[in-house]
Every structure is written in structure tokens, then in C-alpha cells.
Coordinates of C-alpha atoms in Angstrom, one line a residue:
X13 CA -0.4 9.4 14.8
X14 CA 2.5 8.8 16.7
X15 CA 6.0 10.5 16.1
X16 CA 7.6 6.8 15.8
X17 CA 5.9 6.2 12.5
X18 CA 5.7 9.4 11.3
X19 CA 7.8 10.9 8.5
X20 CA 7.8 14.4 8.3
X21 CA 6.0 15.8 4.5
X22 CA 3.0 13.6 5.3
X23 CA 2.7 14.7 8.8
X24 CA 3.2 18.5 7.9
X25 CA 0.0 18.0 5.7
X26 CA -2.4 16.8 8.6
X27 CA -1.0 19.8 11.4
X28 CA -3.5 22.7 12.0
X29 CA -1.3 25.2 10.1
X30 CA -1.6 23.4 7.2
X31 CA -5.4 22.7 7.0
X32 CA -5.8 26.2 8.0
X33 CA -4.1 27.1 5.2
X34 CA -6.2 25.2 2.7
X35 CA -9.1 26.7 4.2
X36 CA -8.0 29.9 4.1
X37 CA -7.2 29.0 -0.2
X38 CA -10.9 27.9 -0.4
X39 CA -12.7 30.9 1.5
X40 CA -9.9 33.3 -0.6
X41 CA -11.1 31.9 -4.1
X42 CA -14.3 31.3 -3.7
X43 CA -14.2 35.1 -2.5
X44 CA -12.3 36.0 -5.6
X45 CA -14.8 34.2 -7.8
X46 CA -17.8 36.3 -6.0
X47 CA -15.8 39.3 -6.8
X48 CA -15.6 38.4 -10.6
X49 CA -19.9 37.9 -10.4
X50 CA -20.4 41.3 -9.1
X51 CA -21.3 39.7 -5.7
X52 CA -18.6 41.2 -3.4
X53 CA -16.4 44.2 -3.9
X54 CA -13.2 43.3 -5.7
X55 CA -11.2 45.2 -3.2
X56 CA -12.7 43.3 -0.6
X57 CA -11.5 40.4 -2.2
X58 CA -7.9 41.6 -2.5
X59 CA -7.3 42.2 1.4
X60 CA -8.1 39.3 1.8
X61 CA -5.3 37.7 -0.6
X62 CA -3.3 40.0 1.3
X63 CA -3.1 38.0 4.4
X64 CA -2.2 35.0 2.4
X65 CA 1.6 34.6 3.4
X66 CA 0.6 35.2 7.1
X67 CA 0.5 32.3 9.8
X68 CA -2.7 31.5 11.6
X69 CA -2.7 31.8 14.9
X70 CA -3.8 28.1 16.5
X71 CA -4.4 29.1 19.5
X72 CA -5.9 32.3 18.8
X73 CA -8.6 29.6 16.7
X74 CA -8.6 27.2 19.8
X75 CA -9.6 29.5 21.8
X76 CA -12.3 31.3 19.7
X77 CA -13.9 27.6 19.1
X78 CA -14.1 26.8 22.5
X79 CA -16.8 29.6 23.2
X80 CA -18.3 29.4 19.5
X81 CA -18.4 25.1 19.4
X82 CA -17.7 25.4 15.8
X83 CA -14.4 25.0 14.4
X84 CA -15.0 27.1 10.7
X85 CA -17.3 29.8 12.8
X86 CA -13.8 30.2 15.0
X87 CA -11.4 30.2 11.9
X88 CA -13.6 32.8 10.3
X89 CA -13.6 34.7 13.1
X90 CA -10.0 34.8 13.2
X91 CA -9.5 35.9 10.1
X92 CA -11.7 38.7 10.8
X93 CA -9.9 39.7 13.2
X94 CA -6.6 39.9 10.9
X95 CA -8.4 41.2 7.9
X96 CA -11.3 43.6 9.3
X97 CA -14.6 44.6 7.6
X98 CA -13.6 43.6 4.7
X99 CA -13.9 40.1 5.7
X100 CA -17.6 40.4 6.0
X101 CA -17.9 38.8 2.1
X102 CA -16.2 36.0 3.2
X103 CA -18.2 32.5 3.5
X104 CA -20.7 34.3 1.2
X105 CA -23.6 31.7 0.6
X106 CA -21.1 28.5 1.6
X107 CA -21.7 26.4 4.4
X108 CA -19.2 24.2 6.8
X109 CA -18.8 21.2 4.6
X110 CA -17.9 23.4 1.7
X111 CA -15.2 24.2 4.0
X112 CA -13.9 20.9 5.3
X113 CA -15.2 18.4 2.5
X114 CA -13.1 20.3 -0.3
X115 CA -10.2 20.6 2.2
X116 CA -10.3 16.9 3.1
X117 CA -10.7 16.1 -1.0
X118 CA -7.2 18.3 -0.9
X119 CA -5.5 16.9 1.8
X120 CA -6.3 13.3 0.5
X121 CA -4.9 14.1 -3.2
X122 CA -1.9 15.4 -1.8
X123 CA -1.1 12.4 0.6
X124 CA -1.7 10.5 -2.7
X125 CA 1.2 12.2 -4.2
X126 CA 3.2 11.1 -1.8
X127 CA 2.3 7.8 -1.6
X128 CA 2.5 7.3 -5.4
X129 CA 6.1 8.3 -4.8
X130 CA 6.6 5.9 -2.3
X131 CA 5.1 3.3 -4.6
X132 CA 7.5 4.3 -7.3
X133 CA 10.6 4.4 -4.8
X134 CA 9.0 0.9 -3.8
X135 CA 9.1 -0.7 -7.2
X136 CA 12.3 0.7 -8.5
X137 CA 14.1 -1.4 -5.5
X138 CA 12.2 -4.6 -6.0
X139 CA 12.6 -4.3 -9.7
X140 CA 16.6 -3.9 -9.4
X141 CA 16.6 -6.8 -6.9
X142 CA 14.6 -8.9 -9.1
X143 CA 16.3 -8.6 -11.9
X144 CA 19.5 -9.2 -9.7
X145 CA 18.1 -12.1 -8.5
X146 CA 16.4 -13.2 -12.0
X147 CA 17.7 -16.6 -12.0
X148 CA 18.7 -17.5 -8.4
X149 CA 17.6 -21.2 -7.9
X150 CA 15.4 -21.2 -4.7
X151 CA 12.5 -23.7 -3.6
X152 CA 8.7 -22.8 -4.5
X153 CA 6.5 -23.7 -1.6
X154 CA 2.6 -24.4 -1.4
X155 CA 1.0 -24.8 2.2
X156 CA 4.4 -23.8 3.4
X157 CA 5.8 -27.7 1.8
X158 CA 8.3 -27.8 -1.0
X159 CA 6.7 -27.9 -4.8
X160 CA 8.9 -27.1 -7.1
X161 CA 11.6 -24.8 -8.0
X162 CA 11.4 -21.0 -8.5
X163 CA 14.0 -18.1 -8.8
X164 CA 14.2 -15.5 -6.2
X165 CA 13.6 -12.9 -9.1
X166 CA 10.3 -14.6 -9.9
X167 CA 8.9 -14.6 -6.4
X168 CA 10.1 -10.3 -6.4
X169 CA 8.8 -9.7 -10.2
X170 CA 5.2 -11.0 -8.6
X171 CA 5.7 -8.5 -5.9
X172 CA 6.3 -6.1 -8.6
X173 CA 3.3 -6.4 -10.4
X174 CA 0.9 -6.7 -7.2
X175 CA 2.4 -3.0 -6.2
X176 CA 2.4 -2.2 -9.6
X177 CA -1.6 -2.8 -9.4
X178 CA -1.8 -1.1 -6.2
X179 CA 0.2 1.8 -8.2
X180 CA -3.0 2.3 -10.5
X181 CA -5.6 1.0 -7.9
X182 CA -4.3 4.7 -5.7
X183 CA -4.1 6.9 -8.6
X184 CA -7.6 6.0 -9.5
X185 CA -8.7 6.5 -5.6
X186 CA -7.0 9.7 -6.2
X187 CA -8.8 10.7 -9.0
X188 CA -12.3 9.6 -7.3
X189 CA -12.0 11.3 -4.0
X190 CA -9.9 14.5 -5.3
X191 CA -13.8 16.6 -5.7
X192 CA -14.3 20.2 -4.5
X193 CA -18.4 20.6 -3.4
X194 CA -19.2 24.7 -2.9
X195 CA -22.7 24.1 -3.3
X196 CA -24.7 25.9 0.0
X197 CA -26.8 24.1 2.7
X198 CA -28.1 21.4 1.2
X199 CA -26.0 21.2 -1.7
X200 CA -28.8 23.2 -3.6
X201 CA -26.7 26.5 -4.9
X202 CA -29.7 28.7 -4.2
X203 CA -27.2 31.2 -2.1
X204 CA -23.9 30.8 -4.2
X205 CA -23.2 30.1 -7.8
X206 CA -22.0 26.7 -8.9
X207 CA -19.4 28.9 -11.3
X208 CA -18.0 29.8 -7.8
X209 CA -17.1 25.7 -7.2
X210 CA -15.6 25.6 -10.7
X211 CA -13.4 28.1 -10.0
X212 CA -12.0 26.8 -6.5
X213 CA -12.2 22.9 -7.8
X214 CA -9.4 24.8 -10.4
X215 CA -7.8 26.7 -8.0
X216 CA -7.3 24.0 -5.4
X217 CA -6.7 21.0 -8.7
X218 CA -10.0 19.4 -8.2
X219 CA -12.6 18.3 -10.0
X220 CA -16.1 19.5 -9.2
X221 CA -18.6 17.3 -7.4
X222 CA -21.8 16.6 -9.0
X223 CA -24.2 16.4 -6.7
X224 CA -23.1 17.3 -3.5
X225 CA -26.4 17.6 -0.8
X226 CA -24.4 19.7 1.3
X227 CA -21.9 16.6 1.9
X228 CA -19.4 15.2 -0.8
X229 CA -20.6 11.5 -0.8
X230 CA -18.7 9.3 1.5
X231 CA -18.6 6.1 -1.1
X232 CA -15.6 7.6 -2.7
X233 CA -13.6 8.1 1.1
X234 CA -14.5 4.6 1.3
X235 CA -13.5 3.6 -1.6
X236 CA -9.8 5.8 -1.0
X237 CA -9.8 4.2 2.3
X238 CA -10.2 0.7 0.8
X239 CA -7.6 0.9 -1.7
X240 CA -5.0 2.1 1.0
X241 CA -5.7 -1.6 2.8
X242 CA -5.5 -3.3 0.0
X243 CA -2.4 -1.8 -0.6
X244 CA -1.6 -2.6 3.2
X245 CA -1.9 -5.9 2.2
X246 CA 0.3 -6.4 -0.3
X247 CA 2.7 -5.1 1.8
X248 CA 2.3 -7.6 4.7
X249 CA 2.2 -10.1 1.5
X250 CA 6.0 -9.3 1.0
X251 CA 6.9 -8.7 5.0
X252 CA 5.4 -12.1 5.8
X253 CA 7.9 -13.9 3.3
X254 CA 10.5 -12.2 4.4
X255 CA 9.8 -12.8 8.0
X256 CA 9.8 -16.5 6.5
X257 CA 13.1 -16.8 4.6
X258 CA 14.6 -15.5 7.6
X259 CA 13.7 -18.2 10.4
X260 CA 16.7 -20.3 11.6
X261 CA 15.0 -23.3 9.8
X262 CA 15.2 -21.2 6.3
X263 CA 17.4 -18.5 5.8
X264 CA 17.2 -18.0 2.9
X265 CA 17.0 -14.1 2.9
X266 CA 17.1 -11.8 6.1
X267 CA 16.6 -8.0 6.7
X268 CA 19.8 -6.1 6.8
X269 CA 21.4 -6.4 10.4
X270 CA 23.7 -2.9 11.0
X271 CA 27.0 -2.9 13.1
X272 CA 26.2 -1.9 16.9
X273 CA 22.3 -3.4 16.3
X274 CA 21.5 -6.0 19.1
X275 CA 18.4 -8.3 18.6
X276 CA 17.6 -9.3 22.0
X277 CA 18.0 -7.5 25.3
X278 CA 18.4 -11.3 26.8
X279 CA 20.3 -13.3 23.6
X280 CA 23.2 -12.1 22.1
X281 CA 23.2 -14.6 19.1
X282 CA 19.6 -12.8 17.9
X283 CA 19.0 -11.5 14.5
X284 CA 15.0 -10.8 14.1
X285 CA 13.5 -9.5 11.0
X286 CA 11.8 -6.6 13.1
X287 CA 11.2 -4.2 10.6
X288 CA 9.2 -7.1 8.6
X289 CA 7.2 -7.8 12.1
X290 CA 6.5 -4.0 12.7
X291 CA 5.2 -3.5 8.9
X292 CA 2.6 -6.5 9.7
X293 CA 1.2 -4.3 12.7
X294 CA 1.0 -1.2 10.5
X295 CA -0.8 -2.7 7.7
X296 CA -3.0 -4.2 10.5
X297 CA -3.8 -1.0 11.7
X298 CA -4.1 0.8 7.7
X299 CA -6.7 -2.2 7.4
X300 CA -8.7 -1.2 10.6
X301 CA -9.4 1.8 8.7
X302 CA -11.4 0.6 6.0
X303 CA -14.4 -0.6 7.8
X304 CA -15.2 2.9 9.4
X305 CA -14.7 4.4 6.0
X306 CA -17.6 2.1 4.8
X307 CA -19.7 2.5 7.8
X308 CA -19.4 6.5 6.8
X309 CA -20.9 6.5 3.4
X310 CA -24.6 6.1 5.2
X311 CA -25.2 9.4 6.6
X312 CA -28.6 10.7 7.2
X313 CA -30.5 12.8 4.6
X314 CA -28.7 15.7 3.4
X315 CA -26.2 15.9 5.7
X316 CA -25.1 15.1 9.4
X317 CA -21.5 14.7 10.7
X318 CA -21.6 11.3 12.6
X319 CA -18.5 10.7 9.6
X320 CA -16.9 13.9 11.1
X321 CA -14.9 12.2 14.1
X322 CA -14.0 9.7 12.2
X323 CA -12.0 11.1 9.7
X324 CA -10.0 13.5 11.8
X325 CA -8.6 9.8 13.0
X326 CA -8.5 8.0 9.6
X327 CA -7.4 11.0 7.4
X328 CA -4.2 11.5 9.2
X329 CA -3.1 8.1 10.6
X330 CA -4.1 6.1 7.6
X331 CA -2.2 8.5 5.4
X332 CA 0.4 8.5 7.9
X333 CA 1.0 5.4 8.7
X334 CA 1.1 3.8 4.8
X335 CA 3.6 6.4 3.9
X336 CA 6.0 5.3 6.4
X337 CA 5.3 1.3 6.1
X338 CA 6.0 1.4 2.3
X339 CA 9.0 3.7 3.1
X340 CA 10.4 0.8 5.4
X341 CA 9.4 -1.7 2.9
X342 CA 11.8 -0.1 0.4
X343 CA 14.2 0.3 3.1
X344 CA 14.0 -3.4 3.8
X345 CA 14.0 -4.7 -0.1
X346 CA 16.9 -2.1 -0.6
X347 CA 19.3 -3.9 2.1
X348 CA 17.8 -7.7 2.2
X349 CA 20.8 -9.9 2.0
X350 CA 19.9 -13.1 0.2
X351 CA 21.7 -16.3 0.6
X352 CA 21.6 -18.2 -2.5
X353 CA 23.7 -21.1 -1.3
X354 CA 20.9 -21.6 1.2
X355 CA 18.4 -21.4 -1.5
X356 CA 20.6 -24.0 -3.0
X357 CA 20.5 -26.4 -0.6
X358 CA 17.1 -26.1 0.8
X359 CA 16.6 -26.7 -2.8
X360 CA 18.2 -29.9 -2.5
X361 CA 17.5 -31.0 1.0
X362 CA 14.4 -33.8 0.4
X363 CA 16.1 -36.0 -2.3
X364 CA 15.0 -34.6 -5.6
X365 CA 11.6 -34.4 -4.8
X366 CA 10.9 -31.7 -6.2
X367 CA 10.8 -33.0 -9.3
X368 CA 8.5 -35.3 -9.0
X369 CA 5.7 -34.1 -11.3
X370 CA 8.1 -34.5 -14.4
X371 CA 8.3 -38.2 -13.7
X372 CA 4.6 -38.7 -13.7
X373 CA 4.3 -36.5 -16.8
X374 CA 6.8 -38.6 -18.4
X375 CA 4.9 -42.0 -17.4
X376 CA 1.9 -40.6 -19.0
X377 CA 3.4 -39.7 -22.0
X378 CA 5.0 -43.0 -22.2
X379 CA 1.4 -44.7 -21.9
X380 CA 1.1 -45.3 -18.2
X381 CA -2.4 -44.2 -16.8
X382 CA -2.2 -41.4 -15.0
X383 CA -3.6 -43.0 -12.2
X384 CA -0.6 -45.5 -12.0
X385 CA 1.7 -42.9 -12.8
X386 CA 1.0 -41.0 -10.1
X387 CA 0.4 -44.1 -7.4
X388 CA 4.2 -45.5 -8.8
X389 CA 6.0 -41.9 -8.4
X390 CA 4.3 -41.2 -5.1
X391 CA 5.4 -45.1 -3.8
X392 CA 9.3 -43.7 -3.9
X393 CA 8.9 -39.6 -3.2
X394 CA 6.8 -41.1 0.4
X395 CA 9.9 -43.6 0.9
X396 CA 12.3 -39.7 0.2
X397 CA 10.1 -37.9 2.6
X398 CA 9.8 -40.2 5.5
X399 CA 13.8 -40.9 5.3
X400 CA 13.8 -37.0 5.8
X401 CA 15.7 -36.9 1.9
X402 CA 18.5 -38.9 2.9
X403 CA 17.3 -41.4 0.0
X404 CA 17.2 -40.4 -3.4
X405 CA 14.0 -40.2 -5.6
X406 CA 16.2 -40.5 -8.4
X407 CA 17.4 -43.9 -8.0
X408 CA 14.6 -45.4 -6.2
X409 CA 12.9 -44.6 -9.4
X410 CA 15.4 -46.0 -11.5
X411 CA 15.1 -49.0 -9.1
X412 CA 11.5 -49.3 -9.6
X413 CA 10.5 -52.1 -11.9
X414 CA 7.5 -50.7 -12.7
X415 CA 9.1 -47.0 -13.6
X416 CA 12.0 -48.6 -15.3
X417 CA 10.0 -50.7 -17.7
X418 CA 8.2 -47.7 -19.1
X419 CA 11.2 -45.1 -18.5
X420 CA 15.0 -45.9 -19.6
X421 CA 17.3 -44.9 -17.0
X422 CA 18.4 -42.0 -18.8
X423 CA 15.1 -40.6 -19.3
X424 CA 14.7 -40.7 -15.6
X425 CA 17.4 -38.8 -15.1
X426 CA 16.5 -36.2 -17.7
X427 CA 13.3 -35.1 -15.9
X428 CA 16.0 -34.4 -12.5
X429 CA 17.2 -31.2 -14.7
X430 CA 16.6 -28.2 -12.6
X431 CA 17.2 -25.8 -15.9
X432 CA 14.1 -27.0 -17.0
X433 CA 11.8 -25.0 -14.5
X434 CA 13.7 -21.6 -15.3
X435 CA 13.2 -21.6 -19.3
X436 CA 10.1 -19.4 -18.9
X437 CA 11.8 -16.6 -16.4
X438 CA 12.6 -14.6 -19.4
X439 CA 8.7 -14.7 -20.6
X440 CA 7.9 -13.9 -17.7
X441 CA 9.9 -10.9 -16.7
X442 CA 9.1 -9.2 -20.1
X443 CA 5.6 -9.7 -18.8
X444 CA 5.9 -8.4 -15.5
X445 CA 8.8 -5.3 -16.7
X446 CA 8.7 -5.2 -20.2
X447 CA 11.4 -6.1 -22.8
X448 CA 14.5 -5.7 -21.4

């Protein structure tokens, strides 16, 4: 992943150092769990814990795997080196995948943590602009046309509860793909005891894997993987509304510009919602991640590593790359400046369309068909929208002899009450947050 969207916990987890150091956790324990069989000398077990504070020396590793071929052979070799004979019970009865599978598992469950953070960060600030914004009149739109009338805190409290889904969607990925496998070639435990992967999967804060066949199985990386684009989703969801409410047309909402922040190298006047545009290519890129994950769960018998490459690329930039998108997100939600006098007259700006449906309601329930109802309403609301709202619905329905003999003049008017649409926002928030 590149340093540009990059923030610096979930990086730290992916360098070498780090995933050395898990390894290093995994071989230690599982060492320390021989030790307690009778399998390996205790005191065998204890030098080794005694390089635990030490660094690993990347290089040194590199260096080693570039003659070996084999990235655990080298890192074992290393720690030879550091430890001396003792280091001989080491990677008793464990093979390669024991290795990198459990580490991944870790890795993974810790990059959750800090993405369920990020959630939480993420639906504080929507919920404190929502409820801010709980009863700001502001147009609903279908197909991108006018409907009818919303709040601003209504179209954030549905944000809310999407990343609110997502919230439990991760920590249930979490959950799935957080399994520790040190279970031998072929995931049979003929050369290691499975008491030995109880104790690292409670070491390391996993969960053991059932059956293992030398691999964890892939469906739950694809599955992890999965939920992280859908939760990409739901954050290009809320960028692409923003990056609506702010065109010149709109403005209704825009992302916060700074002082000394130029939009255009050529156009002074320029205010873009960048930050909105850049989280749409990051979520594109969290989503392109999803199909290799699937395309991993097939592997071939027992075990081969065509899902290896792969996830050195997925692991870290998926991870990566979320953390910092929903960061920005928050960032964004944080600062938006919202215009509700915009809202207001966007609102307002097609003649009292929007209230259209009430009218045919009212017809109905006055013992109109439905079918005249709605040809008589729609008559008017085309004559509104072809005169761009410079007429009024309101009075060329009063000045409809059909819609006045069925409707008095008042009644008319009563269904032009924009209160109306908002006496629901309070049901709704309690459903969305709770009672306040």
C-alpha cells in the first residue's frame, strides 16, 4: 500500500517486524506447550522466551531466504542463529501453514480492531450530525427527480444504521476468520498434539480450527474479505451524496474547504468535494479485493499455495486501505457544512410539487377513483414542471373545476403543509438510535 493512504497502526501491523514477531509468538508457545507434554526440554523452551524482546533482523531473514526459497525455513534459521542448539525443538511436528495461516488469522483480528474503532469513530460523528440536523427540511429525491420532503437528519440516521450493520457484519467476520490451525502436514496431528493448538489459539486470542488439512479454509478469508467491500460500499453510498449535495446545481452540503486550500491549479473560484471523489476510488479498489478472496477458497486437495501471493496483496492493502477511507469519512461527516437555506429553497424551487401525492390521496378519500385522481393532479403538477415551478400547483389545483368540486379550497391547501412529512422523524430516530 502506498504511504498516501496509509495511516500508521494499521500499517505497523503488515511490516516484516511485526509478522516476524507473531511468528516468533506462535513457534514460542507452541514450544512452551511441547515443553508442558514432556516433548521438549523445558529449559529449551525458556531460551527461547528469552529472545522475545529482541528485534529480528530483516535482512539477516532476506538474505537466508534467498538461498533457502522458503520464507519460515529462513526465519527459523535465524532464530537459530540468535538462540543456538536449543532452538533445535522448535517447529516440532508443525508445518509452514501452521506458521502463516495462524499469523494471518492474527493479523486479520487485529486489523478488525481497528476498524471496529474506526466504525465506532464513524458513527459517533454521523449520529451527532444527525441528530443536529434532525429536522432540517431538505428535498427527497428518487432517480435523482424531486419526491418528497425529508430532513437532513433522516437521510444521516439511514447512514447510521447501514454502518451500524456493517459494525456487526465485521465483528462477526472477525469472529469467523480469527482461527489458529497447528495441526502438521496435512492437518492430521499425527506429529504434534492438537492440545498444542489449544494452547497457542489461547495464547495468540483465537479460536481453534476444526478441521484444518494442513490449510485453514479459505471460505472464511472470503467471507472477511467480503464484508470489508460491503462495507466499502456503504461508504461510497455516503461519498456519492455528498459529492451530489455539493454540485453548483445543489449545494446543499459540501466537504469542509480550509483557508490556503485551492481547488483548481487552472480556476480560482473551485471548491471540489475531493475527499468524497478519492473515498469512491478507495472503496473501488477494497471491492477489487473480494473476488480474489473467493477465487482462493478452491485450493487443491490438502493444501497448495496458489492463495499465497494473493494475500500478501489483499491482507495488507485491503486492511489498509478501509482503515484510512473510513477515517476520511469521519473526517469528512465531522466538518460537512450544510446549507439549510439551500435545502429550503431547493425544497421549494418546482411549485409545490412535491406535494402532490397528498392531493391524490385526498381525492380518493373524497370518492374520486384513483385513476381520475391521479390523471387530474398530474394535469396541473405537468403544467408546474414544464413552466420550470414558476406556476403554482397550489392554485392551479384550486383552479381546477374538477379538483375543486371534490376538494374545498381549504382542504387543498391543507395537503401543501410541509410539517406533515416530518411527524414520523421522532419514530424514526428512536428506531435508528434508541430513545433519546
Amino acid at each position: 500500500m502506498i504511504p498516501r493512504y496509509s495511516r500508521p497502526e494499521m500499517s505497523a501491523l503488515w511490516q516484516p517486524q511485526a509478522r516476524f514477531r507473531i511468528w516468533f509468538e506462535i513457534e514460542a508457545h507452541a514450544t512452551d506447550a511441547l515443553a508442558d507434554l514432556g516433548v521438549v526440554p523445558r529449559e529449551a523452551a525458556d531460551k527461547i522466551w528469552a529472545m522475545n524482546d529482541a528485534d529480528f533482523d530483516v535482512e539477516r531473514i532476506d538474505e537466508i531466504e534467498a538461498e533457502t526459497k522458503h520464507d519460515v525455513i529462513a526465519f527459523l534459521t535465524h532464530v537459530s542463529e540468535r538462540t543456538g542448539p536449543e532452538a533445535r525443538f522448535l517447529h516440532q511436528g508443525m508445518t509452514s501453514s501452521d506458521v502463516l495461516d495462524t499469523c494471518l488469522a492474527v493479523q486479520l483480528a487485529r486489523a478488525s480492531d481497528i476498524l471496529l474503532a474506526d466504525l465506532d469513530r464513524l458513527l459517533e460523528v454521523i449520529e451527532r450530525r444527525a441528530r443536529e440536523h434532525k429536522l432540517t427540511p431538505t428535498i427527497g429525491r428518487s432517480h435523482g427527480i424531486h419526491a418528497e420532503p425529508v430532513t437532513f437528519g433522516l437521510k444521516l440516521a439511514q447512514a447510521y444504521a447501514e454502518f451500524d450493520r456493517c459494525r456487526t457484519r465485521l465483528s462477526n467476520a472477525r469472529a469467523e476468520v480469527a482461527t489458529c490451525a497447528i495441526s502438521g502436514a496435512v492437518g492430521t496431528f499425527a506429529n504434534i498434539d492438537p492440545a498444542v493448538e489449544a494452547h497457542v489459539a489461547d495464547k495468540m486470542g483465537l479460536t481453534i480450527e476444526p478441521v484444518s488439512t494442513q490449510v485453514i479454509p479459505r471460505d472464511r478469508h472470503a467471507m472477511y474479505f467480503a464484508t470489508l467491500g460491503v462495507i466499502a460500499g456503504s461508504i461510497e453510498r455516503l461519498a456519492t451524496e455528498i459529492r451530489h449535495l455539493q454540485r453548483t446545481e445543489v449545494l446543499e452540503a459540501e466537504e469542509y474547504f480550509s483557508p490556503g486550500q485551492k481547488g483548481s491549479s487552472a480556476m480560482p473560484h473551485k471548491r471540489n468535494p475531493v475527499l468524497t471523489e478519492n473515498l469512491t476510488g478507495l472503496a473501488r479498489m477494497v471491492r477489487g479485493y473480494v473476488t480474489p478472496a473467493l477465487e482462493n477458497v478452491a485450493l487443491w486437495h490438502e493444501r497448495d499455495i496458489s492463495h499465497s501471493s494473493v494475500e500478501r496483496y489483499i491482507g495488507p492493502d485491503a486492511t489498509i486501505t478501509l482503515d484510512f477511507a473510513l477515517a476520511r469519512l469521519a473526517g469528512v461527516i465531522d466538518k460537512l457544512v450544510v446549507y439549510p437555506a439551500r435545502m429550503e429553497k431547493n425544497l421549494n424551487k418546482m411549485g409545490g410539487l412535491v406535494h402532490s401525492q397528498r392531493v391524490l390521496l385526498a381525492l380518493t378519500q373524497a370518492g374520486v377513483s384513483r385513476e381520475d385522481s391521479y390523471r387530474w393532479v398530474q394535469r396541473n403538477a405537468m403544467k408546474v414542471w414544464e413552466s420550470d415551478g414558476e406556476l403554482s400547483l397550489l392554485e392551479l389545483l384550486k383552479a381546477d373545476v374538477d379538483v375543486a368540486a371534490a376538494l374545498p379550497a381549504e382542504e387543498i391547501e391543507a395537503r401543501f403543509d410541509l410539517g406533515y412529512h416530518y411527524k414520523h422523524v421522532d419514530t424514526i430516530f428512536a428506531r435508528v438510535f434508541g430513545e433519546a
